[in-house]
Coordinates of C-alpha atoms and ligand atoms in Angstrom, one line a residue:
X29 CA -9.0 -18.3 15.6
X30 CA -6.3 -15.5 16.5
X31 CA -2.9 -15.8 18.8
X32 CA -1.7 -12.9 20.0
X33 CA 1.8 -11.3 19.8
X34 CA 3.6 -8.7 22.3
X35 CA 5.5 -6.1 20.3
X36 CA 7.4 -3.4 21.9
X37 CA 7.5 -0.1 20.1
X38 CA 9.8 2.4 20.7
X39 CA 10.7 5.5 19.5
X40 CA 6.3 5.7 19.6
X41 CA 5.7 9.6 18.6
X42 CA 8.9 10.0 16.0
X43 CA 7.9 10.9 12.5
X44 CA 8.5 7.5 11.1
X45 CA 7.2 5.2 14.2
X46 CA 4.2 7.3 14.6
X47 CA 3.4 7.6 10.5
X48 CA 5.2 4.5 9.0
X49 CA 5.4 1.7 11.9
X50 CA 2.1 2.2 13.7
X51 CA -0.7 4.3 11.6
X52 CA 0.6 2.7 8.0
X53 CA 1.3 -1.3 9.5
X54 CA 0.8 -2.1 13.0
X55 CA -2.8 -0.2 13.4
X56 CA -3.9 -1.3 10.7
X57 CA -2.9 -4.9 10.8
X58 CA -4.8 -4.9 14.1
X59 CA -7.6 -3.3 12.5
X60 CA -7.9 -6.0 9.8
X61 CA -7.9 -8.8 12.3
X62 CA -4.2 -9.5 12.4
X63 CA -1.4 -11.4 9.7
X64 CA -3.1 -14.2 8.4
X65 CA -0.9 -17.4 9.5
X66 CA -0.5 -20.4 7.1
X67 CA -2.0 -22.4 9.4
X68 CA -5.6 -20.4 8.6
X69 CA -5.3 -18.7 12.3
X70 CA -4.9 -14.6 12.6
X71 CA -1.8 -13.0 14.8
X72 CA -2.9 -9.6 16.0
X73 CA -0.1 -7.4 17.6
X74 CA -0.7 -6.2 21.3
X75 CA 1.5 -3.1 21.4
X76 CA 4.0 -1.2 24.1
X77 CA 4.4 2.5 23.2
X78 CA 7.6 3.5 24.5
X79 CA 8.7 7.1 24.6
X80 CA 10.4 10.0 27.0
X81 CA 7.2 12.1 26.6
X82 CA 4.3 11.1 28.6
X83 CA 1.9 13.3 27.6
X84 CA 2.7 12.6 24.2
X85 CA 2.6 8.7 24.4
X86 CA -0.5 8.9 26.1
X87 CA -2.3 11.3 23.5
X88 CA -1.4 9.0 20.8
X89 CA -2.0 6.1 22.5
X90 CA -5.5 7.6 23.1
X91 CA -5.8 8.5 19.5
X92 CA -4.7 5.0 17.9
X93 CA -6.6 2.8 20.7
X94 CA -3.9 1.6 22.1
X95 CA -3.7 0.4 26.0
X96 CA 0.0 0.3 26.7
X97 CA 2.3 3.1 27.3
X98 CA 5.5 3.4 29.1
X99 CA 8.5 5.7 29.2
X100 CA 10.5 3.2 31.5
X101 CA 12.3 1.3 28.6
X102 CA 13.6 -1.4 31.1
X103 CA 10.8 -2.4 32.0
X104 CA 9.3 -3.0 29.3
X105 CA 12.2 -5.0 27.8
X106 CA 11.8 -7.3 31.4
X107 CA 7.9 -7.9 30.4
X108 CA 7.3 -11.3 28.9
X109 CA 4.5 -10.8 27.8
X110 CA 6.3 -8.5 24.6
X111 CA 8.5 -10.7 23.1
X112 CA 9.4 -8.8 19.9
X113 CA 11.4 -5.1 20.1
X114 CA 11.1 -2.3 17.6
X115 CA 13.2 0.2 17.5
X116 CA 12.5 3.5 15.4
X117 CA 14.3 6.8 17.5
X118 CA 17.0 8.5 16.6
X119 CA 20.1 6.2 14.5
X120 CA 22.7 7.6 17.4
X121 CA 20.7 5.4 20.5
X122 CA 19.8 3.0 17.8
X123 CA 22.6 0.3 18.7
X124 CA 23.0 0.4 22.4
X125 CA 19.0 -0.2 22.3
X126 CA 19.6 -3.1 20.2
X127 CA 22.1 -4.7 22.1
X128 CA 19.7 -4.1 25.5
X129 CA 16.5 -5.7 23.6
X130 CA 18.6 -9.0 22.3
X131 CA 20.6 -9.3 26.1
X132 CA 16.4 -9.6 27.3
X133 CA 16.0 -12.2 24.8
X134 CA 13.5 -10.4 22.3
X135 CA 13.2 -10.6 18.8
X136 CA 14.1 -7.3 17.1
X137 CA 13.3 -4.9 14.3
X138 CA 14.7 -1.9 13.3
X139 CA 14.7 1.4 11.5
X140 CA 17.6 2.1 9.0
X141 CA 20.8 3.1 10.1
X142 CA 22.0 0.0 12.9
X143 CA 24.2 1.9 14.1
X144 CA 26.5 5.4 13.3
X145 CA 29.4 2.8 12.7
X146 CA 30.2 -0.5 10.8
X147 CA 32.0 -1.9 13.9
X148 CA 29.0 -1.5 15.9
X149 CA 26.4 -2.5 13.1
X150 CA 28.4 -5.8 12.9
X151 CA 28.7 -6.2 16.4
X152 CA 24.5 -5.8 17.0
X153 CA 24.4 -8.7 14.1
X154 CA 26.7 -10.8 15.6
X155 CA 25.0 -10.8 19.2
X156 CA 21.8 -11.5 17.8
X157 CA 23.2 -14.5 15.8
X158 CA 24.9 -15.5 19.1
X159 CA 21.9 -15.0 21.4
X160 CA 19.6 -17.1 17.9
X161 CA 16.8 -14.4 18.3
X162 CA 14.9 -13.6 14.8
X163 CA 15.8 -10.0 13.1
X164 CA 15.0 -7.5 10.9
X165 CA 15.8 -4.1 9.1
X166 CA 13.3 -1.7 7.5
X167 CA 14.2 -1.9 3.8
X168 CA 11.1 -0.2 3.1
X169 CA 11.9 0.7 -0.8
X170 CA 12.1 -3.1 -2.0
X171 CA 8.1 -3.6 -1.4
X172 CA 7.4 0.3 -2.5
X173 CA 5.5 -1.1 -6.1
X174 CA 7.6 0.8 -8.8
X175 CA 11.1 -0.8 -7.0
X176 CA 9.3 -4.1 -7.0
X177 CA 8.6 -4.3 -10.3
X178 CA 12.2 -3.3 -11.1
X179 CA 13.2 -5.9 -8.8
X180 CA 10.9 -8.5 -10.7
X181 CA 12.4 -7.1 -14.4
X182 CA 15.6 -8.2 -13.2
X183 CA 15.0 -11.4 -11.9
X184 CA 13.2 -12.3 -15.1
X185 CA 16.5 -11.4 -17.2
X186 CA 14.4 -8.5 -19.4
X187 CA 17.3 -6.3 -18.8
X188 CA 20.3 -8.7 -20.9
X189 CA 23.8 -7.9 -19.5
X190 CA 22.8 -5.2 -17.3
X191 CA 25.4 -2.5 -17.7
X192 CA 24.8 0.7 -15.7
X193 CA 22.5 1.9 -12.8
X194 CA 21.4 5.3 -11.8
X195 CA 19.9 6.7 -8.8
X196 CA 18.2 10.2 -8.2
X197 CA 17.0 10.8 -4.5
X198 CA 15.7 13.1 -2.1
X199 CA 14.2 16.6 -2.8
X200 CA 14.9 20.0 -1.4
X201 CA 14.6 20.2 2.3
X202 CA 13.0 23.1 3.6
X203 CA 16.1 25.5 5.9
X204 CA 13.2 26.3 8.2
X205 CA 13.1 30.0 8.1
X206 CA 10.0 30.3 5.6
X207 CA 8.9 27.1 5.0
X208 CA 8.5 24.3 8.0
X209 CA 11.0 21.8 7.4
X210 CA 9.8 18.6 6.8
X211 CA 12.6 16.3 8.8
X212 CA 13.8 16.6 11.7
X213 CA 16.4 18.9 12.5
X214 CA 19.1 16.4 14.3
X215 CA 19.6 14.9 10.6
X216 CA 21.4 18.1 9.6
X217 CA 23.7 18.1 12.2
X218 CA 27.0 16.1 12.3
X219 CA 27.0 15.3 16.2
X220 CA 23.6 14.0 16.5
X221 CA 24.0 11.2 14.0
X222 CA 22.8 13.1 11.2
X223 CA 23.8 13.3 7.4
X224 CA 23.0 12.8 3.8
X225 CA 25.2 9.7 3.5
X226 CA 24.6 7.7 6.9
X227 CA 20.8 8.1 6.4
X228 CA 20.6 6.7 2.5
X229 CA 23.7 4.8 1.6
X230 CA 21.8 2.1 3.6
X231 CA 18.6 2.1 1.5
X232 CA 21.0 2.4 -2.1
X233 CA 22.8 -0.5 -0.6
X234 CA 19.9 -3.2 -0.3
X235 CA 18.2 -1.9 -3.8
X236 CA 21.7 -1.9 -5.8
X237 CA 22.6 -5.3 -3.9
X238 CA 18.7 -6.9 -4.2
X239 CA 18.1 -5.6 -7.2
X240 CA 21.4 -5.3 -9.4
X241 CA 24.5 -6.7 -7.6
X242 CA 26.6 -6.2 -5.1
X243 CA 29.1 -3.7 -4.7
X244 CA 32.9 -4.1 -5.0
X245 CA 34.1 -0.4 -4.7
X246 CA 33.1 3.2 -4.7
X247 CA 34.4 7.0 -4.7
X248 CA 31.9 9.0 -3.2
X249 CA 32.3 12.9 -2.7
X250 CA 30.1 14.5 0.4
X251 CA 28.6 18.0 0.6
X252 CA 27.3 20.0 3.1
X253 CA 25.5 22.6 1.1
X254 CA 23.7 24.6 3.2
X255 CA 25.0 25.9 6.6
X256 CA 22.2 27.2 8.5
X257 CA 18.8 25.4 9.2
X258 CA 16.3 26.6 11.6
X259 CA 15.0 23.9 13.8
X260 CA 12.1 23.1 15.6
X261 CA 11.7 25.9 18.2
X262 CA 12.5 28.0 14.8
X263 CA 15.7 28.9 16.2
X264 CA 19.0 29.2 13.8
X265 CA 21.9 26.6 14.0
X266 CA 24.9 25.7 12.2
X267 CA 23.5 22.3 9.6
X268 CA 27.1 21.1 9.6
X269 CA 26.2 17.5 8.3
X270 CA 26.9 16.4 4.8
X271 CA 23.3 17.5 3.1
X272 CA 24.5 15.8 -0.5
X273 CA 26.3 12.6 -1.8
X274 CA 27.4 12.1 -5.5
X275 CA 29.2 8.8 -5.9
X276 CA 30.0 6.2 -8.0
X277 CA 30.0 2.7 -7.5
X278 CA 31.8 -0.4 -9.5
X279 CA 29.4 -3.5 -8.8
X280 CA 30.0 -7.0 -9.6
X281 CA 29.9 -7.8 -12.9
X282 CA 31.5 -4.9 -14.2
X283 CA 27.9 -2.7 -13.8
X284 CA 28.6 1.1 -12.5
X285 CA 26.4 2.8 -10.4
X286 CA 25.6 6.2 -9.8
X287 CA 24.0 7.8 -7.1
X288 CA 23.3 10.9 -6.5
X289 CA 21.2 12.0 -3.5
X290 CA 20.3 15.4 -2.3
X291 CA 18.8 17.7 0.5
X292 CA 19.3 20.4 -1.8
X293 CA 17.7 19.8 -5.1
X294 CA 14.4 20.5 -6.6
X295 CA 12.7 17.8 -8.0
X296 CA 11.6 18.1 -12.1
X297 CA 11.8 14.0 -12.4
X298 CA 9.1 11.1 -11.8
X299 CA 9.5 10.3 -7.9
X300 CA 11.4 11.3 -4.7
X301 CA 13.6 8.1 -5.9
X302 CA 14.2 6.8 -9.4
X303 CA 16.3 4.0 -9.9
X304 CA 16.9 3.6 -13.7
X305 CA 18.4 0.0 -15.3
X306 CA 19.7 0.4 -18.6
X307 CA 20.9 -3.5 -20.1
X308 CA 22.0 -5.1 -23.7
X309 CA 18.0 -6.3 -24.2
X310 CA 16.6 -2.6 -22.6
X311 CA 16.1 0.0 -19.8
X312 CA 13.5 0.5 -16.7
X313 CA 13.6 3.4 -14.5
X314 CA 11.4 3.2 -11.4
X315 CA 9.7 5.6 -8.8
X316 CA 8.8 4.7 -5.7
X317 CA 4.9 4.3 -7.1
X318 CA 5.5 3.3 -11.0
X319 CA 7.7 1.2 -13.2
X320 CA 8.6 2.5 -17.1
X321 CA 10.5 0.0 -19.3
X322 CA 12.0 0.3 -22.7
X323 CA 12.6 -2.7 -24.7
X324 CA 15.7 -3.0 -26.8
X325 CA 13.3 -3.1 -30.1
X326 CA 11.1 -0.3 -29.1
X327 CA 14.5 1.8 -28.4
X328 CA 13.6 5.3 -30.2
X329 CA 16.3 7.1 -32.4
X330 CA 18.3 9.5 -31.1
X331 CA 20.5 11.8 -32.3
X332 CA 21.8 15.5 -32.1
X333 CA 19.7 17.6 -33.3
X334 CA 19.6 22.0 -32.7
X335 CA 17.0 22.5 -35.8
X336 CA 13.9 21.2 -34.5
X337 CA 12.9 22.5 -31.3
X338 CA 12.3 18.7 -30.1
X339 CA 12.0 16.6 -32.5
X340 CA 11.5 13.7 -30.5
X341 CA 9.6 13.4 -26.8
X342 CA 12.1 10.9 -25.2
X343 CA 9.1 10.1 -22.2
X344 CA 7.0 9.1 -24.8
X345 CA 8.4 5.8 -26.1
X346 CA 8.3 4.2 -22.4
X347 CA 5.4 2.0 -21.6
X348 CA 4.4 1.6 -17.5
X349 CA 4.0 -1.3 -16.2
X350 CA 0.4 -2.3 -15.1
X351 CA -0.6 -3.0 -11.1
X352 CA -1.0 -6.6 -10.7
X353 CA -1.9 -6.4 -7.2
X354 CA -4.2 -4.3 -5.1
X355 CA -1.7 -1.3 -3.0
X356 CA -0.6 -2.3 0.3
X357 CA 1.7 0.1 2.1
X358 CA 5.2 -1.0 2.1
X359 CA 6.0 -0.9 6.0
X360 CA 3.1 -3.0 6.8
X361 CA 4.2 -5.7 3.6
X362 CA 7.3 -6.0 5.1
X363 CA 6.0 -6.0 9.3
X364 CA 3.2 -8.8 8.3
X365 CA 7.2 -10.9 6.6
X366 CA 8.5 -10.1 10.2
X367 CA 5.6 -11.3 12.1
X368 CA 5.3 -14.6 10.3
X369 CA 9.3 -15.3 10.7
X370 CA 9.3 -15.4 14.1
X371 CA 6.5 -17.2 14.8
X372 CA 6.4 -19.9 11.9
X373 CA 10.3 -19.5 11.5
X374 CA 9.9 -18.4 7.6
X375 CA 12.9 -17.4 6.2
X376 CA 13.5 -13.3 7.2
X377 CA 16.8 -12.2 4.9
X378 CA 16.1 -8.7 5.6
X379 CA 18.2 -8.5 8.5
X380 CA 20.8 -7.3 10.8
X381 CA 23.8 -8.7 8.7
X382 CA 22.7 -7.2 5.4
X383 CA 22.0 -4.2 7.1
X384 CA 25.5 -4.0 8.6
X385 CA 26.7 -4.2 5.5
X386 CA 24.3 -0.9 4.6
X387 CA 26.4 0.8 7.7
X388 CA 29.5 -0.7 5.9
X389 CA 28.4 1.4 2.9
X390 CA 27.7 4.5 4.3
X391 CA 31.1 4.6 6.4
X392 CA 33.6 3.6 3.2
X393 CA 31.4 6.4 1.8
X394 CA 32.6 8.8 4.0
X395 CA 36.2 7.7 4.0
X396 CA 36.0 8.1 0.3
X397 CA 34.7 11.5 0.6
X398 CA 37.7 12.5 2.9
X399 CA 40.3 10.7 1.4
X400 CA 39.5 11.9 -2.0
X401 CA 39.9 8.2 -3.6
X402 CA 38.5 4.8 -4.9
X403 CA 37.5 2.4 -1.7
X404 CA 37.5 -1.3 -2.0
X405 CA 34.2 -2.6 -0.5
X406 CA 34.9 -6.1 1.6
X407 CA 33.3 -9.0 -0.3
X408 CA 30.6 -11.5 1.9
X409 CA 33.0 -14.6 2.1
X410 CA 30.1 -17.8 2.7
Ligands
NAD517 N1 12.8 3.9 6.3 C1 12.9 5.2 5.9 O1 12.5 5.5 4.8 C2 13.3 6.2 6.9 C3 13.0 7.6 6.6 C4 13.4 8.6 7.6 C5 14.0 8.2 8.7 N2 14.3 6.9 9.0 C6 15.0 6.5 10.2 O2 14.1 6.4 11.3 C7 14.7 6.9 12.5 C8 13.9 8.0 13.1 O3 13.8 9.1 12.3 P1 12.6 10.1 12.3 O4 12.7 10.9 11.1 O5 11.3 9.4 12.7 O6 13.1 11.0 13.6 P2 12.3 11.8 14.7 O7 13.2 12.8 15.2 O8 10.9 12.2 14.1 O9 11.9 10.7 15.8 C9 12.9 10.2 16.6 C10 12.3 9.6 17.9 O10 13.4 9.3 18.8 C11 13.1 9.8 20.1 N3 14.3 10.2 20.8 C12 15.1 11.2 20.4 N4 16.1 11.3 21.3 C13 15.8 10.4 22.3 C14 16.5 10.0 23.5 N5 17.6 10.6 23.9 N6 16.0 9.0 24.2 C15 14.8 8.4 23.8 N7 14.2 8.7 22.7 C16 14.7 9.7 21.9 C17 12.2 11.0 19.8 O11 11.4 11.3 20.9 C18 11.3 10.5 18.6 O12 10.3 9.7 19.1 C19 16.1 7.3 12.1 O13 17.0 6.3 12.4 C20 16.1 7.5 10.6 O14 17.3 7.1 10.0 C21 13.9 5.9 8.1

């Protein structure tokens, strides 16, 4: 048996709708039959594209197999027939979009950032707890398989008293002159809702707060490191968006985090993200693919040493953690956790409040960065 469910997509032929959202989960969901219900029965997505280009929404539409297609946003937010709205364009329309989709009574989910600013990430969550519509936020890097299995180290206490965290992320983003970049070029500029900080302050949020703990206060110092970018028509323009973040942040518990995250670095580490753990009973460090732990007992001996070229190969002593499970793509994991929330009412705590909170981040981040001093971060009250 299969039920059927009317999803809106917007945002259809962006990098991360087109690739993520519908070729990685929502195509392929359909192409498996559907999200397999409790009740034994099979909920297949009937999709909306939603774009500006119609040429380009029909093309893909054509290309996926998909029969719906539509560049009149109202519309589609009047037909009944879709009751759940995604939203994956730019972060700057992000919120107004938000706010139209709940006022028609859809369920949403959304790309990372909410919204540019906290007040308005706070005020999408609060209308959708008002209007008692289901929601969700992509926090894509919680079912990536090496953060998972960090996630499940610390929830089985292998870590001890967990003392520091340390995050590496991002990779050197092409200017566009010799090489293609490989995002888009509104990211790099400050009036289109672009930015180093504002795009992944979000993400660290729900992996320090899911994984770790949450956060109490930071000092974060911005960069905007390269001036010039060349955008999509290949024609120069001034990047004037932070490209880099370096901050630190004090989480509950006493734990400090670092996080450093960069446009402009090359990568000579594991993964595009690590996040390494290091606690009283040992250490992890994960990629977004694998998981490497060290127990306390299998710690290796270091010390200084300028005679011996290297006398010991510090990668060596860390053992990976096995797959348990067969690979499924991330986006789609956490889609097919949507999909059963809003129609058997499972609990969804991926969602618009935590996701403020993300916005929350991003912003004391900034004010850090241009007030050159500690923030304090406000704590949840329940
Ligand atoms: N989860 C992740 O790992 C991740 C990674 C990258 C980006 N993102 C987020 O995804 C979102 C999209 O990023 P992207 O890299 O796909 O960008 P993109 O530029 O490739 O796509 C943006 C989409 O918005 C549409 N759009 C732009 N201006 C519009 C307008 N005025 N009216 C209507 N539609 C408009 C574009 O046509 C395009 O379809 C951003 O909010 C970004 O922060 C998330």
């Amino acid at each position: 048996m299969a039920d059927r469910i009317g999803i809106i997509v917007n945002g259809a032929t962006g990098r991360m709708t087109k690739n993520q959202h519908l070729i990685n989960s929502l195509v392929p969901i359909r192409r498996d039959g559907g999200v397999k219900l409790s009740n034994g029965t099979h909920l297949i997505p009937d999709l909306l594209l939603v774009g500006r280009n119609a040429d380009a929404l029909e093309a893909l539409a054509d290309h996926l197999g998909i029969e719906k297609w539509s560049t009149d946003l109202d519309a589609a937010l009047a037909d009944q027939q879709y009751p759940i709205y995604f939203d994956g364009v730019t972060t700057k329309l992000r919120a107004n979009n938000l706010l139209r989709a709940i006022k028609a009574g859809k369920h949403v989910y959304c790309e990372k950032p909410t919204a540019e600013k906290a007040a308005d990430a706070f005020a999408v969550a609060n209308a959708a707890k008002a209007a008692g519509i289901r929601h969700g936020v992509v926090q894509d890097k919680l079912w990536a398989p090496g953060m998972f299995k960090l996630g499940q180290l610390a929830k089985s206490g292998f870590f001890g008293k967990i003392l520091s965290v340390r995050i590496d992320g991002c990779y050197w983003v092409f200017e566009g002159d010799l090489q293609r970049p490989q995002r888009p070029s509104w990211n790099y500029r400050a009036k289109d809702g672009g930015g180093m900080i504002l795009d992944m302050m979000p993400h660290y949020h729900y992996m320090i707060e899911d994984i770790v703990a949450p956060v109490e206060r930071l000092v974060c110092l911005g960069a905007n490191h390269i001036e010039t970018r060349w955008d999509e028509a290949g024609q120069p323009y001034r990047s004037d968006a932070d490209d880099a973040c370096y901050a630190i942040l004090q989480l509950k518990g006493g734990i400090v985090a670092q996080v450093m995250s960069s446009w402009c670095i090359r990568v000579r580490r594991d993964d595009i993200i690590n996040m390494a753990i290091d606690g009283t009973n040992g250490s992890a460090i994960a990629g977004l693919k694998n998981c490497w732990i060290q127990p306390r007992l299998a710690t290796p001996k270091a010390q200084w040493s300028l005679d011996a070229a290297a006398p010991v190969d510090f990668y060596s002593d860390w053992q990976l953690l096995p797959e348990t499970d067969p690979y499924v793509n991330a986006f789609r994991l956490e889609w097919e956790l949507f999909l059963r929330a809003v129609v058997e009412g499972s609990p969804f705590p991926w969602n618009l409040d935590v996701a403020a909170g993300g916005v929350q981040l991003a912003e004391l981040s900034e004010q850090s960065w241009h007030e050159g001093r500690w923030v304090d971060v406000p704590q949840k009250t329940m």
